[in-house]
Coordinates of C-alpha atoms and ligand atoms in Angstrom, one line a residue:
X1 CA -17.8 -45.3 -15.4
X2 CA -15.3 -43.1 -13.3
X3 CA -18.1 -40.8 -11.9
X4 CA -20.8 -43.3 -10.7
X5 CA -19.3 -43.0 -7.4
X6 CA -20.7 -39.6 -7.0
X7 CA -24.2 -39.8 -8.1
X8 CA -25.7 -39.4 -4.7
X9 CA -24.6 -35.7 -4.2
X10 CA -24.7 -35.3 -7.6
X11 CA -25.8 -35.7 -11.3
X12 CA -25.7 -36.7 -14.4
X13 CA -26.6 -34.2 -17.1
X14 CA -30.4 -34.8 -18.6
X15 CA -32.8 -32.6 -20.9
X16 CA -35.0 -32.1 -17.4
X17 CA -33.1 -28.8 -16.1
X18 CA -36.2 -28.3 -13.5
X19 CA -35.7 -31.2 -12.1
X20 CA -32.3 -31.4 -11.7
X21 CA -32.1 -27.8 -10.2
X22 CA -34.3 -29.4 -7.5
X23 CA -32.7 -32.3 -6.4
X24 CA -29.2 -30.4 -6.4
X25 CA -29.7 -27.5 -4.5
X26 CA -30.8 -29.6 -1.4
X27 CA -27.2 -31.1 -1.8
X28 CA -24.5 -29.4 -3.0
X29 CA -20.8 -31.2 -3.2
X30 CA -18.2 -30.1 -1.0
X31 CA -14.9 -28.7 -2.0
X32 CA -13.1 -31.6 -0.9
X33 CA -15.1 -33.9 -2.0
X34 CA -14.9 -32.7 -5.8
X35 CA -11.1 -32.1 -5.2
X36 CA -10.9 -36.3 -4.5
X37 CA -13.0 -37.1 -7.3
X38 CA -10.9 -34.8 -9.9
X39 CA -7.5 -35.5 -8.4
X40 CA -8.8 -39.6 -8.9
X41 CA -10.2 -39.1 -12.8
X42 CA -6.6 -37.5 -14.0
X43 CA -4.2 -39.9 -15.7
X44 CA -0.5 -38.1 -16.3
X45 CA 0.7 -37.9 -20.1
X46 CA 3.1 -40.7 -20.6
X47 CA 4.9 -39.5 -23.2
X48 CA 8.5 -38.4 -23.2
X49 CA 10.6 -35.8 -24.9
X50 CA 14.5 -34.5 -24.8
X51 CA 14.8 -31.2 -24.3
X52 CA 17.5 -28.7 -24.4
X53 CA 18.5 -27.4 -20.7
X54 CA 16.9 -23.5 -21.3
X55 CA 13.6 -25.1 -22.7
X56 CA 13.2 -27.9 -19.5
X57 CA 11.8 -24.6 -17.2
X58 CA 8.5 -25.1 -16.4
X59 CA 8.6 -28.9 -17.7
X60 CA 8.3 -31.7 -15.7
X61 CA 11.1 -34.3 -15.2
X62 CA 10.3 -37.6 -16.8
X63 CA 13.3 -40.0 -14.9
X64 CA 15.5 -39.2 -12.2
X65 CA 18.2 -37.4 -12.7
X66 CA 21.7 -39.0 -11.1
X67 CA 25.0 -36.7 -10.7
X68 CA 27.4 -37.9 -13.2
X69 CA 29.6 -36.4 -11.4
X70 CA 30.0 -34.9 -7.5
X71 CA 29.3 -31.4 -7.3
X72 CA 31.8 -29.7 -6.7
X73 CA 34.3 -32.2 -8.3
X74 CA 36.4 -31.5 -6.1
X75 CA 37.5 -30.1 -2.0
X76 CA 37.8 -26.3 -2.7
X77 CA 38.7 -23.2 -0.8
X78 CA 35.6 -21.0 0.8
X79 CA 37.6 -18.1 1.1
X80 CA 40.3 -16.2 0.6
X81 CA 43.7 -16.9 2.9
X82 CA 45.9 -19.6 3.1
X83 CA 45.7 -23.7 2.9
X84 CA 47.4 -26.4 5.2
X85 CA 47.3 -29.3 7.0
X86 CA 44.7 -28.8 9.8
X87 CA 46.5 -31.2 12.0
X88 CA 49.2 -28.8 12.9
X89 CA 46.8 -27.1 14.7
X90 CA 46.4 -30.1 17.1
X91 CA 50.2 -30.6 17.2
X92 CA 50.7 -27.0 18.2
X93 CA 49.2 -28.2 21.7
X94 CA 48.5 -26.8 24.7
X95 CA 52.2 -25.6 25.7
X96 CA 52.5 -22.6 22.3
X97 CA 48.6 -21.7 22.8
X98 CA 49.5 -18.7 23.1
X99 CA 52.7 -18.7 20.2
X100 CA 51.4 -17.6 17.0
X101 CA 51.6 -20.2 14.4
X102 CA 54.2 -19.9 11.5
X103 CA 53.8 -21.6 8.4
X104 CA 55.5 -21.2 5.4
X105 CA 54.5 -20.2 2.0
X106 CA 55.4 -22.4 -0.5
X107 CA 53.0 -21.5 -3.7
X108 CA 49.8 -20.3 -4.7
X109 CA 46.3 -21.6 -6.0
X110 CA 44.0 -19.8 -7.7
X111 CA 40.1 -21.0 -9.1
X112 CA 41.1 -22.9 -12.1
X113 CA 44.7 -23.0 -11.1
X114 CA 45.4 -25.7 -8.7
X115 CA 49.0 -25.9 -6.9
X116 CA 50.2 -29.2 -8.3
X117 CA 52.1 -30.5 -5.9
X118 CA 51.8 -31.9 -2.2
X119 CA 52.1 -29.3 0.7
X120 CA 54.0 -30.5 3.5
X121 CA 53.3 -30.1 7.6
X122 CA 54.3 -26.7 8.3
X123 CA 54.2 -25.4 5.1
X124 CA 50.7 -23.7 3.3
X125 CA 49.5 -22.3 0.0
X126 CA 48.1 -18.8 -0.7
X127 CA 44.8 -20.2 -1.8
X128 CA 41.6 -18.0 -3.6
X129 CA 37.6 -18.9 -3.0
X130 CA 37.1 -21.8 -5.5
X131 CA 40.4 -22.9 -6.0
X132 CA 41.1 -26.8 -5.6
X133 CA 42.7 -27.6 -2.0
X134 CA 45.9 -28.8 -2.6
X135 CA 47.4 -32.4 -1.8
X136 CA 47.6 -32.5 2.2
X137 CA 45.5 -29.6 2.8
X138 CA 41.8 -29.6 4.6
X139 CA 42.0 -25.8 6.3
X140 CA 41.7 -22.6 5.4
X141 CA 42.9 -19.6 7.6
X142 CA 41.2 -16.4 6.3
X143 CA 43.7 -13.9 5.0
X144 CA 42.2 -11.5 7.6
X145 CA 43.3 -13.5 10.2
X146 CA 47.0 -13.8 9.4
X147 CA 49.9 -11.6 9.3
X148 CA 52.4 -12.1 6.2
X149 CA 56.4 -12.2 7.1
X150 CA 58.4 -12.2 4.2
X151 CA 57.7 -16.2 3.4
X152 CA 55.9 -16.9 5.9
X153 CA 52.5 -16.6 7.7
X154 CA 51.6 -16.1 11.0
X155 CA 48.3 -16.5 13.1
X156 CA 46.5 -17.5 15.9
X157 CA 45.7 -21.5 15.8
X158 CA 42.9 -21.0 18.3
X159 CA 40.8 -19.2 15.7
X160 CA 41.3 -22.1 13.0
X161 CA 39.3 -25.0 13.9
X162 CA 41.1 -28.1 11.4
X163 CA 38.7 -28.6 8.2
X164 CA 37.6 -25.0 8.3
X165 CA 36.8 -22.9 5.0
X166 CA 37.2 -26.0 2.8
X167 CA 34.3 -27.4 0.9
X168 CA 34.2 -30.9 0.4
X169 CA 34.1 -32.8 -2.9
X170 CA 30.3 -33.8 -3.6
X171 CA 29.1 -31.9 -0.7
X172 CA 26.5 -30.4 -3.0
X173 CA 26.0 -32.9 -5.1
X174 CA 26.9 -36.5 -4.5
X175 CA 28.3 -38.5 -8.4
X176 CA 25.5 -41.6 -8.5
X177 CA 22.5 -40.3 -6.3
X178 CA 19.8 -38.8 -7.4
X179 CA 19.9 -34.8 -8.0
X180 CA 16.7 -34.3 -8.8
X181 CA 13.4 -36.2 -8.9
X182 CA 11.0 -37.4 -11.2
X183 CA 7.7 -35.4 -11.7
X184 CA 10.1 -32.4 -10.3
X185 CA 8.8 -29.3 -12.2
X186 CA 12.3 -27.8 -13.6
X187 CA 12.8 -24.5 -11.5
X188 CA 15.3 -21.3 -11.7
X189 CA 17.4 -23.7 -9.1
X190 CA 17.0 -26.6 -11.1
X191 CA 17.9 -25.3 -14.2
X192 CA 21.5 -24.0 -12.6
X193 CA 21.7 -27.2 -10.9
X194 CA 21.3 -29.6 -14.1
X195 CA 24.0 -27.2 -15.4
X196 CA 26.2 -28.3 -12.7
X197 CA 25.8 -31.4 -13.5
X198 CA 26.8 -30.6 -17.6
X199 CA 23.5 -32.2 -18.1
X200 CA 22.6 -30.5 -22.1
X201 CA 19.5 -32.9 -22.7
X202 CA 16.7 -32.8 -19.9
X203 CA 13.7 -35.5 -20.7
X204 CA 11.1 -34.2 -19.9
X205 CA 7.2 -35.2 -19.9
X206 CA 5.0 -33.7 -22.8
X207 CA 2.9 -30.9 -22.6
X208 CA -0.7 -31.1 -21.9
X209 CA -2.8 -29.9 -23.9
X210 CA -5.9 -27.8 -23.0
X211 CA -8.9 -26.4 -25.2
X212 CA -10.9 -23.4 -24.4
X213 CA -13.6 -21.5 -25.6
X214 CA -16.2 -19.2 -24.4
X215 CA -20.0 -19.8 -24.3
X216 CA -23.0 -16.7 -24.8
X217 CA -24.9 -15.1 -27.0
X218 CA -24.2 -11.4 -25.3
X219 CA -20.4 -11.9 -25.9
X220 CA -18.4 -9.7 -28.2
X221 CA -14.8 -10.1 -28.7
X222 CA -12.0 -7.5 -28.5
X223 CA -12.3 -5.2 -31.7
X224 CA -16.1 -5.6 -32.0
X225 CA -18.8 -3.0 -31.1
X226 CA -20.5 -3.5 -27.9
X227 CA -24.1 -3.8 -29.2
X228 CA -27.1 -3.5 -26.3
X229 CA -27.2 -5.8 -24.1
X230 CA -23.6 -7.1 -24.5
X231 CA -20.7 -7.4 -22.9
X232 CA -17.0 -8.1 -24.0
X233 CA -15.5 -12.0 -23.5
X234 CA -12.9 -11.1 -20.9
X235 CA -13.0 -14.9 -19.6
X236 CA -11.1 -15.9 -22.9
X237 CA -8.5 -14.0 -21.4
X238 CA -8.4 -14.6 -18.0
X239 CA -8.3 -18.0 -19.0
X240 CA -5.5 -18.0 -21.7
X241 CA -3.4 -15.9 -18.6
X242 CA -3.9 -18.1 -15.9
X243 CA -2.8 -21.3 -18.4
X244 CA 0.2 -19.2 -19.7
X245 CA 1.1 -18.0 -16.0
X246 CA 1.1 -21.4 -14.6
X247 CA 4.5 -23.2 -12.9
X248 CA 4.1 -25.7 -15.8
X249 CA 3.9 -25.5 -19.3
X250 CA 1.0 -26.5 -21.1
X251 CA 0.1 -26.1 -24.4
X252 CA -3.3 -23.5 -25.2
X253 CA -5.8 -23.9 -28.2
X254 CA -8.5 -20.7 -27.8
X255 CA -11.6 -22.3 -30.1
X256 CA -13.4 -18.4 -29.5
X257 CA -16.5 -17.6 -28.6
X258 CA -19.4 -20.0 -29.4
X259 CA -22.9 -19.2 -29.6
X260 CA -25.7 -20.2 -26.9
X261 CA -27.1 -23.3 -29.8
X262 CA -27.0 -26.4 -29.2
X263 CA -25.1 -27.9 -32.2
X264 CA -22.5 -24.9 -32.1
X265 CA -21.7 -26.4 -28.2
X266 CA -21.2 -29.8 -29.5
X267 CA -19.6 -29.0 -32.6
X268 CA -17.2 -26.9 -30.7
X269 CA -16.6 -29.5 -27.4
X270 CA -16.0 -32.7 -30.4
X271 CA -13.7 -30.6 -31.9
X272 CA -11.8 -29.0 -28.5
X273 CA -12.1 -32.8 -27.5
X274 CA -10.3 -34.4 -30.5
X275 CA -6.9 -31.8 -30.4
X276 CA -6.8 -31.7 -26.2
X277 CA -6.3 -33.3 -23.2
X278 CA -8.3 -31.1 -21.2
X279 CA -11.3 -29.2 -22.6
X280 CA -12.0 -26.0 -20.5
X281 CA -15.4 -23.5 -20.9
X282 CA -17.0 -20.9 -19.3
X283 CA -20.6 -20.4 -19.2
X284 CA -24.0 -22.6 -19.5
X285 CA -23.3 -24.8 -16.9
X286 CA -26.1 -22.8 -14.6
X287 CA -29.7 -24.3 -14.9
X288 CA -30.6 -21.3 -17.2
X289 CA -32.8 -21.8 -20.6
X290 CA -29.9 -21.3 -22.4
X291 CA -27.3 -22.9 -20.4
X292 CA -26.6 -25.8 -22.7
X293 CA -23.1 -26.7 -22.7
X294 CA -23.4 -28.8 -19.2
X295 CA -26.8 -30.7 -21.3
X296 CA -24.8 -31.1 -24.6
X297 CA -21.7 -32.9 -22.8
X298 CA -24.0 -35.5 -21.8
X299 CA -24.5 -37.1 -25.4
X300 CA -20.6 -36.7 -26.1
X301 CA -19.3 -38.5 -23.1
X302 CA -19.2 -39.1 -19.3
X303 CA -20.1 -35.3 -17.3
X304 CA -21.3 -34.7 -13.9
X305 CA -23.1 -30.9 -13.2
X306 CA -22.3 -30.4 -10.1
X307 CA -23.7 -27.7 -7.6
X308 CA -20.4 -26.8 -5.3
X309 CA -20.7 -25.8 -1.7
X310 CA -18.6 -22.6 -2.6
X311 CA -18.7 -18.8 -3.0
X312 CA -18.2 -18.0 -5.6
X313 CA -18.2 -20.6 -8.4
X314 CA -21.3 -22.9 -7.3
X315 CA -21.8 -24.5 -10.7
X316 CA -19.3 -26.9 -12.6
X317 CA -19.2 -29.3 -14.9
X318 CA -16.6 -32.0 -14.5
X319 CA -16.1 -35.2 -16.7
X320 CA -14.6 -37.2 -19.4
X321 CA -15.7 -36.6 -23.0
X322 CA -15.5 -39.7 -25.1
X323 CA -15.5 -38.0 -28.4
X324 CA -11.8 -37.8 -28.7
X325 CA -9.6 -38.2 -31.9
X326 CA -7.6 -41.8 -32.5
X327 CA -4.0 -40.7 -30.8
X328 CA -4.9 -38.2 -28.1
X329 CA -5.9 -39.1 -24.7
X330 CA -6.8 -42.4 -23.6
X331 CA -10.0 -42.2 -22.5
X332 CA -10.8 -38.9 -24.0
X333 CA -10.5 -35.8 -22.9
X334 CA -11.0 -34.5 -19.3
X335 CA -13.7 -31.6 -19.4
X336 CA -14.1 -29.0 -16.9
X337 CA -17.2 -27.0 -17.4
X338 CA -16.3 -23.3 -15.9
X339 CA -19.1 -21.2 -14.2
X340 CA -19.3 -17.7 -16.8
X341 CA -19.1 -15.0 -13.8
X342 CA -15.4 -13.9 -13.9
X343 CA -14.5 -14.6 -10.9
X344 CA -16.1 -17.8 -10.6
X345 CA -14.1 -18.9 -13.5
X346 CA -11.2 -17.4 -12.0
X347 CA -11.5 -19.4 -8.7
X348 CA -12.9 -22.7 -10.0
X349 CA -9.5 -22.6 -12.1
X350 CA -7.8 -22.0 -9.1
X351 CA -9.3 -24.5 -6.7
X352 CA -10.0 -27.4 -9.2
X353 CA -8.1 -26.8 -12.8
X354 CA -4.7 -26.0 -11.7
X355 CA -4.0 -28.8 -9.5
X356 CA -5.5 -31.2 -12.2
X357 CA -3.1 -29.6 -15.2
X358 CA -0.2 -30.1 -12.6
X359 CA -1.0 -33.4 -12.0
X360 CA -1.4 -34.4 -15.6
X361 CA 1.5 -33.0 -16.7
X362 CA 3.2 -35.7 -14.6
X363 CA 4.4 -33.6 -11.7
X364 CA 3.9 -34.1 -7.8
X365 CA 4.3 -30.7 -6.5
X366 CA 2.9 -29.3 -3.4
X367 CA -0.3 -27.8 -3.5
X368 CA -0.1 -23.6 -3.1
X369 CA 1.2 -21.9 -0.2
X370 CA -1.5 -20.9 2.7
X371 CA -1.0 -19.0 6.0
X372 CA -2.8 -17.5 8.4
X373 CA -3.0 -13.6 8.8
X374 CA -5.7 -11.7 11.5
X375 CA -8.5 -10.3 9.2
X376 CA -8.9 -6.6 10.0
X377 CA -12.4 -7.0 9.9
X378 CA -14.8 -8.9 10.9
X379 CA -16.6 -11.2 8.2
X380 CA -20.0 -12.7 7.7
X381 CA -19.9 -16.5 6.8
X382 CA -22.4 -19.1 6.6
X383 CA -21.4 -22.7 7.7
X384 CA -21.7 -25.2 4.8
X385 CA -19.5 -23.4 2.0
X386 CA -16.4 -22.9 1.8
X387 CA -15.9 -19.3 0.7
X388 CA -13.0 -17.7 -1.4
X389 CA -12.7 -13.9 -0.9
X390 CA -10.6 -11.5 -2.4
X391 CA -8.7 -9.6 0.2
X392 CA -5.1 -7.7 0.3
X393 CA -2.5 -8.8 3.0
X394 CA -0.1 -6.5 4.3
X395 CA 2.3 -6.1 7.1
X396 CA 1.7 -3.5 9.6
X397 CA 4.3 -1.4 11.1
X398 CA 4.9 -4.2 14.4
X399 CA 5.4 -6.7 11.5
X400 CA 2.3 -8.4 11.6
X401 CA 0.5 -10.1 8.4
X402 CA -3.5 -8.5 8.3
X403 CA -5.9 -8.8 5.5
X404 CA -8.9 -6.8 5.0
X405 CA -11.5 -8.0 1.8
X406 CA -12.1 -5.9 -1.5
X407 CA -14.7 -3.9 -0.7
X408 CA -16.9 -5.8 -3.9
X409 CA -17.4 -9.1 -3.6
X410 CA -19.6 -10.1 -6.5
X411 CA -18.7 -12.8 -8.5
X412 CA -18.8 -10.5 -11.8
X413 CA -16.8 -8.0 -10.3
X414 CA -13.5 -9.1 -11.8
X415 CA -11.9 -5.3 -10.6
X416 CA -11.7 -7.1 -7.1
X417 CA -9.2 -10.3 -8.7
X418 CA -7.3 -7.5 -10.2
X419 CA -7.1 -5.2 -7.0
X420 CA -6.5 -8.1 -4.6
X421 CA -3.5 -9.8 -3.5
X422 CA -4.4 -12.8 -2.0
X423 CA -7.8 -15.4 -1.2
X424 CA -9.1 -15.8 1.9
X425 CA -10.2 -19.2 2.5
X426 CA -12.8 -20.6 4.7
X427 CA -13.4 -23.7 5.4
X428 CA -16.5 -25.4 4.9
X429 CA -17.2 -25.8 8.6
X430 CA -16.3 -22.0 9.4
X431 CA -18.7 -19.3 10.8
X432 CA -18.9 -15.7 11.1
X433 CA -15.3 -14.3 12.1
X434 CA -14.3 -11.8 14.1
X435 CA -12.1 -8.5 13.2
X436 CA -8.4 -10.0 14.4
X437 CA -8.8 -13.4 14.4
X438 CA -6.7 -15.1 11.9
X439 CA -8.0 -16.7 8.8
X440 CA -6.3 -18.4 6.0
X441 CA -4.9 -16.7 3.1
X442 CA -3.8 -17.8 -0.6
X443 CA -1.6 -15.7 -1.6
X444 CA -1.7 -14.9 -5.2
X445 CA 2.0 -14.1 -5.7
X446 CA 3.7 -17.9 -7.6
X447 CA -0.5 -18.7 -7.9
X448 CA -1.9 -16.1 -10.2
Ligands
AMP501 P1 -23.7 -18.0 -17.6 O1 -23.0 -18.9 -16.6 O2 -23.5 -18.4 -19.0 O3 -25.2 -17.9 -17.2 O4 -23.1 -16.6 -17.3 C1 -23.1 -15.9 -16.1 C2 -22.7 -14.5 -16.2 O5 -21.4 -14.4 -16.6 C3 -23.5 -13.7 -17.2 O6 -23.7 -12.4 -16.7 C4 -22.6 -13.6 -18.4 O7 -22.8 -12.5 -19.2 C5 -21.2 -13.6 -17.8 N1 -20.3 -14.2 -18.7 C6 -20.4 -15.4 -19.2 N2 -19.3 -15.7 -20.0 C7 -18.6 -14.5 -20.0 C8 -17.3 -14.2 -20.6 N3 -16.7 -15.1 -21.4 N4 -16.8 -13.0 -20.3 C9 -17.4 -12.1 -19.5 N5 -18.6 -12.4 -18.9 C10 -19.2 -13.6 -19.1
MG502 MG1 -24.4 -17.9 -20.7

């Protein structure tokens, strides 16, 4: 059993919801500590597919892929001007430092049109960025820096140091080594790079896929009349953009919105289960009467209900369920059971789904960018959480980074994700700060 490890701070689901909410709230799990027991229950899909190049963005690598070829295939000017030997430069010596040197044109070469034949000591070729150096040649002398004479060229050898302006055969990329990695997720770079390479046929890992669906009675979808007491399911949404917006493809299955009953839940998390890798909800994992989806998990596989030490997002379901279809993934499906405030759902993606989807899609990128910035005001923090506000960074007019909260912090207020521009993060350990000292932000530009 994959979770037994984590009994002590936390809890297998039963039917007793009043006794549970007891023994959790004296001791919540830390961020980190649910982070390590995520990052150690996710198994990467195995299997492989070939791709054509355009469709490898946002998939990840299966095998390393070696350079057929060096990159570029060959030494080639870096600007404009005029090939030769860079040895005559030496040769010129000490004694005509100050003579110009005179070389003499004997052909041209243009990008695609090498000059085919050798070039001799004091003799050069009028030479075009890209084109192939030719035989005997390893310098380039900018056209700026020369002055033409009939056939010939003339310059000073002091500002020509031998080799410059040329770029080396493989210098980019070297034929046999590796260009890219395994478990690389295929970039704008990457792309133009395996292109360099001619590579037409990328393998590339399979998609995962993840299933979602909404939990609540007071839920109305898009379309529907808001009757009393009901609001509209925007977690569906969030949801389906923060899986569609990721750096790596997955594939998304939205199962709707299911009703607050018992045998709808299960119903809904076999069937999720059986066509996903990853099941995802939102809602009923509180300790509410009708929070049943955390309860009904228990009877369909292997699901801890945790109580986080976070703000916001403090309840989460997290396991495997067992009910899976013959063919999808071993061990069943991992489940993630999302808070329904959303924001909550929002940052729990963040801080726990992303990095799981990432890491089951087979890829081993780094986690998202942090850096510090000087909060413009001061904030109040309890020691024991860690907290996740949402706050806009800017630059002031000196050039310094600042970042000052959304005014409403509420975990329903969704407004304040859309307003914001970043997450402030503090640590579990952190107090109250003080207006300029600098905290830790997320930004939400390449995240969200
Ligand atoms: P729950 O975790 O089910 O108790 O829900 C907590 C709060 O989030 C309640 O105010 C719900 O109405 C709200 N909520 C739950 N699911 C959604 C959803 N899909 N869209 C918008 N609000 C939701
Ligand atoms: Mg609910």
């Amino acid at each position: 059993m994959f979770l037994g490890a984590l009994r002590p701070s936390s809890m297998t689901i039963s039917n007793d919801t009043s006794g549970q909410a007891a023994s959790l709230a004296q001791n919540p799990l830390r961020v980190d500590a649910a982070r390590a027991i995520i990052r150690a229950a996710v198994r990467p899909v195995a299997a492989v597919e070939h791709v054509a190049l355009r469709s490898a963005l946002n998939r990840v690598l299966a095998v390393d892929i070696v350079s057929p070829i060096d990159v570029p295939a060959h030494d080639n000017a870096a600007m404009d001007g005029y090939a030769f030997a860079g040895a005559v430069l030496s040769n010129a010596g000490a004694a005509a430092a100050r003579a110009p040197l005179s070389l003499a044109v004997v052909g041209e070469a243009r990008a695609g049109h090498p000059f085919e034949r050798a070039c001799g000591p004091l003799e050069c070729v009028r030479i075009m960025t890209g084109a192939p150096m030719p035989a005997g040649c390893d310098t380039v002398v900018p056209q700026e820096l020369v002055t033409r004479k009939d056939s010939h060229v003339e310059f000073d050898a002091q500002n020509v140091a031998p080799g410059a302006n040329c770029r080396r055969a493989g210098e980019d990329l070297a034929r046999g080594r590796a260009a890219l990695d395994a478990g690389r997720i295929v970039r704008s770079a990457d792309l133009g790079l395996l292109a360099s390479l001619g590579v037409a046929e990328v393998p590339v890992r399979r998609r995962v896929r993840v299933a979602f669906f909404s939990t609540g009675d007071e839920l109305r979808s898009v379309g529907e009349p808001l009757d009393a007491g009901c609001v509209y399911d925007s977690n569906r949404y969030t949801l389906y953009a923060m899986l569609e917006r990721m750096n790596v493809d997955v594939d998304v299955l939205d199962l709707g919105v299911i009703r607050d009953e018992p045998s709808a839940i299960e119903a809904a998390l076999r069937s999720a289960a059986a066509s996903a890798d990853v099941v995802l909800t939102s809602g009923g994992v509180s300790v509410g009467d009708a929070d049943f989806t955390a309860r009904m998990t228990a009877t369909l596989g292997d699901v801890a209900f945790w109580q986080l030490a976070m703000r916001p997002g403090r309840p989460l379901a997290f396991g495997r369920l067992s009910a899976a279809a013959p063919g999808s993934s071993e061990g069943g499906a991992l489940f993630f059971g999302l808070p329904g405030n959303p924001v909550a759902v929002m940052v729990s993606f963040y801080q726990f789904v992303r990095d799981a989807l990432i890491a089951m899609s087979g890829a081993n990128a780094a986690g998202p960018l942090q850096f510090a910035a000087a909060s413009s005001t001061p904030i109040k923090k309890r020691p024991g959480r860690t907290e996740f506000l949402r706050a806009v960074a800017m630059r002031d007019a000196a050039g310094q980074w600042s970042v000052t909260p959304t005014p409403a912090q509420g975990s329903g207020v969704l407004s304040s994700m859309s307003r914001a521009n970043c997450f402030i993060v503090l640590a579990h350990e952190q107090g109250d700060v003080a207006a300029g000292t600098p905290v830790d932000i997320m930004p939400f530009e390449g995240l969200i």
